[in-house]
Short mmCIF file of C-alpha atoms in Angstrom, two decimals:
data_model
loop_
_atom_site.label_atom_id
_atom_site.label_comp_id
_atom_site.label_asym_id
_atom_site.label_seq_id
_atom_site.Cartn_x
_atom_site.Cartn_y
_atom_site.Cartn_z
CA MET A 1454 0.01 -0.03 -0.05
CA ALA A 1455 1.09 3.49 -0.88
CA ILE A 1456 2.42 5.68 2.15
CA GLU A 1457 0.21 8.78 2.53
CA ILE A 1458 0.10 11.72 4.87
CA TYR A 1459 -2.67 11.70 7.46
CA ASN A 1460 -3.51 14.59 9.88
CA ALA A 1461 -4.04 13.39 13.47
CA ASN A 1462 -5.66 15.78 16.02
CA ILE A 1463 -4.86 14.74 19.66
CA ASN A 1464 -6.47 16.24 22.74
CA ILE A 1465 -4.66 15.52 25.94
CA PHE A 1466 -6.45 16.43 29.21
CA LEU A 1467 -5.93 15.66 32.86
CA LYS A 1468 -8.17 12.82 34.39
CA PRO A 1469 -11.04 14.30 36.19
CA THR A 1470 -9.60 13.41 39.80
CA VAL A 1471 -6.54 15.22 39.17
CA ASN A 1472 -6.07 18.79 40.29
CA ASP A 1473 -5.84 21.37 37.50
CA PRO A 1474 -4.42 24.63 38.98
CA GLN A 1475 -4.36 26.22 35.51
CA GLY A 1476 -8.03 25.60 34.92
CA ILE A 1477 -8.89 26.99 38.37
CA THR A 1478 -6.94 30.20 37.32
CA VAL A 1479 -8.55 30.55 34.05
CA LYS A 1480 -12.00 29.91 35.71
CA SER A 1481 -11.66 32.86 38.16
CA ALA A 1482 -10.20 35.02 35.40
CA LEU A 1483 -13.29 34.21 33.14
CA GLN A 1484 -15.47 34.91 36.26
CA SER A 1485 -13.87 38.20 37.02
CA LEU A 1486 -14.72 39.23 33.36
CA GLY A 1487 -18.34 38.54 34.18
CA PHE A 1488 -18.86 35.09 32.69
CA PHE A 1489 -21.12 32.53 34.32
CA LEU A 1490 -19.41 29.11 34.32
CA GLU A 1491 -19.12 25.96 36.26
CA ASN A 1492 -15.68 24.48 35.48
CA VAL A 1493 -12.64 24.75 33.40
CA ARG A 1494 -10.10 22.24 32.55
CA VAL A 1495 -6.98 23.00 30.50
CA GLY A 1496 -5.14 20.44 28.36
CA LYS A 1497 -3.14 20.08 25.25
CA PHE A 1498 -3.97 19.92 21.58
CA ILE A 1499 -1.41 18.35 19.38
CA GLU A 1500 -1.78 18.33 15.44
CA ILE A 1501 0.46 15.85 13.75
CA SER A 1502 1.01 15.07 10.05
CA LEU A 1503 2.10 11.56 9.98
CA GLU A 1504 3.01 8.91 7.34
CA ALA A 1505 0.77 5.74 7.25
CA ASN A 1506 -0.67 3.25 4.88
CA SER A 1507 -4.26 3.69 5.81
CA ARG A 1508 -6.45 5.78 8.07
CA GLU A 1509 -6.68 3.01 10.60
CA HIS A 1510 -2.88 2.71 10.45
CA ALA A 1511 -2.55 6.51 11.14
CA TYR A 1512 -4.92 6.09 14.12
CA GLU A 1513 -2.69 3.12 15.59
CA ILE A 1514 0.52 5.19 15.03
CA ALA A 1515 -1.08 8.32 16.81
CA ILE A 1516 -2.25 6.06 19.83
CA ASP A 1517 1.44 4.75 20.03
CA MET A 1518 2.81 8.43 19.96
CA CYS A 1519 0.59 9.07 22.91
CA GLU A 1520 1.30 6.01 25.10
CA LYS A 1521 5.16 6.46 24.49
CA LEU A 1522 5.55 10.10 24.63
CA LEU A 1523 2.79 12.69 24.36
CA ALA A 1524 0.57 11.80 27.33
CA ASN A 1525 1.44 10.96 30.83
CA THR A 1526 -1.26 8.08 31.13
CA ILE A 1527 -1.02 8.12 34.86
CA ILE A 1528 -2.64 11.54 35.26
CA GLU A 1529 -3.81 12.28 31.64
CA LYS A 1530 -6.29 10.86 28.99
CA TYR A 1531 -6.28 11.46 25.24
CA THR A 1532 -8.50 11.34 22.31
CA VAL A 1533 -7.21 10.94 18.67
CA ASN A 1534 -9.11 12.04 15.58
CA ILE A 1535 -7.71 11.33 12.01
CA ASP A 1536 -8.94 13.84 9.41
CA GLU A 1537 -10.55 12.49 6.33
CA MET B 1101 -35.85 30.30 28.75
CA ALA B 1102 -34.15 28.02 31.35
CA ILE B 1103 -30.59 28.37 32.07
CA GLU B 1104 -28.58 25.24 31.39
CA ILE B 1105 -25.14 23.94 31.55
CA TYR B 1106 -23.28 23.34 28.16
CA ASN B 1107 -19.96 21.95 27.69
CA ALA B 1108 -17.64 23.94 25.32
CA ASN B 1109 -14.51 22.18 23.76
CA ILE B 1110 -12.09 24.87 22.62
CA ASN B 1111 -8.96 24.15 20.64
CA ILE B 1112 -6.56 27.08 20.51
CA PHE B 1113 -3.56 26.79 18.09
CA LEU B 1114 -0.83 29.10 16.64
CA LYS B 1115 -1.46 30.39 13.08
CA PRO B 1116 0.30 28.44 10.45
CA THR B 1117 2.87 31.33 9.86
CA VAL B 1118 3.84 31.53 13.53
CA ASN B 1119 7.06 29.70 14.55
CA ASP B 1120 6.14 26.77 17.02
CA PRO B 1121 9.31 25.74 19.09
CA GLN B 1122 7.28 23.37 21.17
CA GLY B 1123 6.13 21.57 18.08
CA ILE B 1124 9.63 21.31 16.67
CA THR B 1125 10.96 19.83 19.81
CA VAL B 1126 7.94 17.25 20.00
CA LYS B 1127 8.59 16.39 16.36
CA SER B 1128 12.27 15.68 16.89
CA ALA B 1129 11.49 13.73 19.99
CA LEU B 1130 8.93 11.76 18.01
CA GLN B 1131 11.51 11.02 15.16
CA SER B 1132 14.15 9.84 17.54
CA LEU B 1133 11.55 7.11 18.79
CA GLY B 1134 11.39 5.98 15.23
CA PHE B 1135 8.03 7.67 13.97
CA PHE B 1136 7.89 9.13 10.63
CA LEU B 1137 6.19 12.38 10.48
CA GLU B 1138 5.96 15.55 8.52
CA ASN B 1139 4.90 18.20 11.12
CA VAL B 1140 3.76 18.83 14.69
CA ARG B 1141 2.00 21.73 16.02
CA VAL B 1142 1.11 22.08 19.72
CA GLY B 1143 -1.71 24.13 20.96
CA LYS B 1144 -4.26 24.27 23.96
CA PHE B 1145 -7.38 22.35 24.67
CA ILE B 1146 -9.92 23.93 27.10
CA GLU B 1147 -13.03 22.40 28.15
CA ILE B 1148 -15.55 24.78 29.90
CA SER B 1149 -18.91 24.04 31.42
CA LEU B 1150 -20.84 27.13 31.11
CA GLU B 1151 -24.35 28.59 31.69
CA ALA B 1152 -26.36 29.38 28.72
CA ASN B 1153 -29.92 29.65 27.43
CA SER B 1154 -29.33 27.53 24.25
CA ARG B 1155 -26.70 25.81 22.41
CA GLU B 1156 -26.41 28.74 20.00
CA HIS B 1157 -25.97 31.17 22.95
CA ALA B 1158 -23.41 28.81 24.53
CA TYR B 1159 -21.54 29.00 21.21
CA GLU B 1160 -21.52 32.76 21.35
CA ILE B 1161 -20.42 32.84 24.98
CA ALA B 1162 -17.46 30.40 24.15
CA ILE B 1163 -16.30 32.65 21.11
CA ASP B 1164 -16.51 35.74 23.50
CA MET B 1165 -14.38 33.97 26.01
CA CYS B 1166 -11.82 33.15 23.42
CA GLU B 1167 -11.89 36.84 22.04
CA LYS B 1168 -11.58 38.39 25.48
CA LEU B 1169 -9.21 36.22 27.33
CA LEU B 1170 -8.26 32.65 26.26
CA ALA B 1171 -6.82 33.21 22.84
CA ASN B 1172 -4.15 35.69 21.55
CA THR B 1173 -5.90 36.31 18.22
CA ILE B 1174 -2.78 38.10 16.59
CA ILE B 1175 -0.86 34.75 16.70
CA GLU B 1176 -3.55 32.19 17.46
CA LYS B 1177 -6.60 30.72 15.97
CA TYR B 1178 -9.53 28.73 17.77
CA THR B 1179 -12.33 26.30 17.06
CA VAL B 1180 -15.40 26.00 19.46
CA ASN B 1181 -17.48 22.92 19.78
CA ILE B 1182 -20.46 22.64 21.94
CA ASP B 1183 -21.38 19.11 23.03
CA GLU B 1184 -24.96 17.95 22.52
#
């Protein structure tokens, strides 16, 4: 199969039980601007153009990248989306 | 209309013309682990539970939050998604 470039969108965020000081700070900043909100969680968004044989293969590679480097799976979770 | 809680997922990322040193570092780290990739861009992912009258209203509020605080619109772009 031909190697193609796929675009993976990865969101990495802290697990709900983990304290998120950045989110707390953003929450109070938004509230002081007059917004009404319950909760804010701040995470990372990583966009990767990677080489793969197929869409499924690209998905597997992106998961592998998260497990090996991008996410700290003890305190973080992630979602992977491959663009069409 | 009744006030309800909506969940807004906001991705904030650097414009394509802006240099992204964090992305370059992640790219070389992934390459040294043996992955084949073209490009990496690192941004922020913010999840906000906010109070709004409707889904459309929640979307407008989230855009307003991005413009006023969350994104630096000179160098960054953002996307907003409201969960069903």
